């Protein structure tokens, strides 16, 4: 059995955290490939090493700030090296970084050094081989994304000969060697790519929480944990994953059906959350999770006989496309079509979208409603349970929440509800209570 284990920044923020990670890795001989992030925050007032590196890059022509950020950065790594009593000197590495930055290396290069240096420490600490992802994770200039086929091939070839290795997260390189990072939080993607390349049995993602909660703990006090969730359910709960797992890290492992296990470095005995392709395990409740987001606008377009006008929907959407705006949901009625968009993307372009809709579709009316929230209620158990939607709506009615929009996907594993932004928290509490607190 082979496990790929990724440790997030908070799991490697100090020597003490490194020791916990080391104990976890050594406790299971299947944990052969380790993907570290850069050191994260040690407390809420601390700065992540990645942010320090972006600052270092911005300060390249300001001698004093540069020297001071550099000093703080070195101190972060020295503290870890010393705390682990390692015989490792990163001076040469720092000299190279300074030299490269002074001769114009970009911010991707700067940021990637957080993972690079932490990987060097981790490899030394574990006695594992160090693999620089710049030599195997290949980025494509056109798409600015990694080239999946080349990358999987390179990694598979390299790791076939290496029993145990550390592969830093977050970056790779274009074919000319120029470093390129993923978006923030991208070490999750590296872990997934490594797991996919070697057909790992499990991708363990170690972080500072014990997995996904059924609802946001800022809204529900001590919410129940999700034990098992399918990739598909997680995708439907896209608003929820944020902060725990990078959205793009699902794709590589999903293709191969490799499960992801979210685990807590500070509580390794907890089973965490399993993200799987398919499962016979019923979730404990009818719903698997509830997630939502505020800040949506609904653009309502009405036109008599819209249902028989060919191309009407396409033309409405064209108005959004021309203004470079994506839509989130698209409920429609016989003579009306509503487009839900992110308020912050829409605000400045509002009038230009409205006039494009007018020109393109000649509607009877267009109204815009703002400050709305969308809530996704998701569960594979919903398919086989009658009355789920009914229960949601009666709970909302009891809580005096007005439902503005309902959209049930044809997969029957999700129901999307639109409510006023001011009702967002009340609505989530009402739905949580009816399914989880009353254990139905
Ligand atoms: N260190 C990077 C960041 O802070 C990547 C990661 O931690 O996954 O975004």
CSV table of C-alpha atoms and ligand atoms in Angstrom, one decimal, residues 6 37-38 48 50 115 170 184-188, ligand 1:
chain,number,residue,atom,x,y,z
A,6,UNK,CA,0.5,16.4,2.4
A,37,UNK,CA,3.6,23.4,2.4
A,38,UNK,CA,5.6,26.4,3.5
A,48,UNK,CA,2.8,33.0,6.7
A,50,UNK,CA,4.6,32.6,1.7
A,115,UNK,CA,7.9,25.2,0.0
A,170,UNK,CA,2.8,24.6,-4.6
A,184,UNK,CA,-2.8,30.1,-3.2
A,185,UNK,CA,-3.3,26.9,-1.2
A,186,UNK,CA,-1.9,25.0,-4.2
A,187,UNK,CA,0.1,22.4,-2.2
A,188,UNK,CA,-3.1,20.4,-2.1
B,1,LIG,N1,2.2,28.2,0.8
B,1,LIG,C1,1.2,28.4,-0.3
B,1,LIG,C2,0.1,29.3,0.2
B,1,LIG,O1,0.3,29.9,1.3
B,1,LIG,C3,0.6,27.1,-0.8
B,1,LIG,C4,0.0,26.2,0.3
B,1,LIG,O2,0.2,26.4,1.5
B,1,LIG,O3,-0.7,25.3,-0.2
B,1,LIG,O4,-0.8,29.6,-0.5
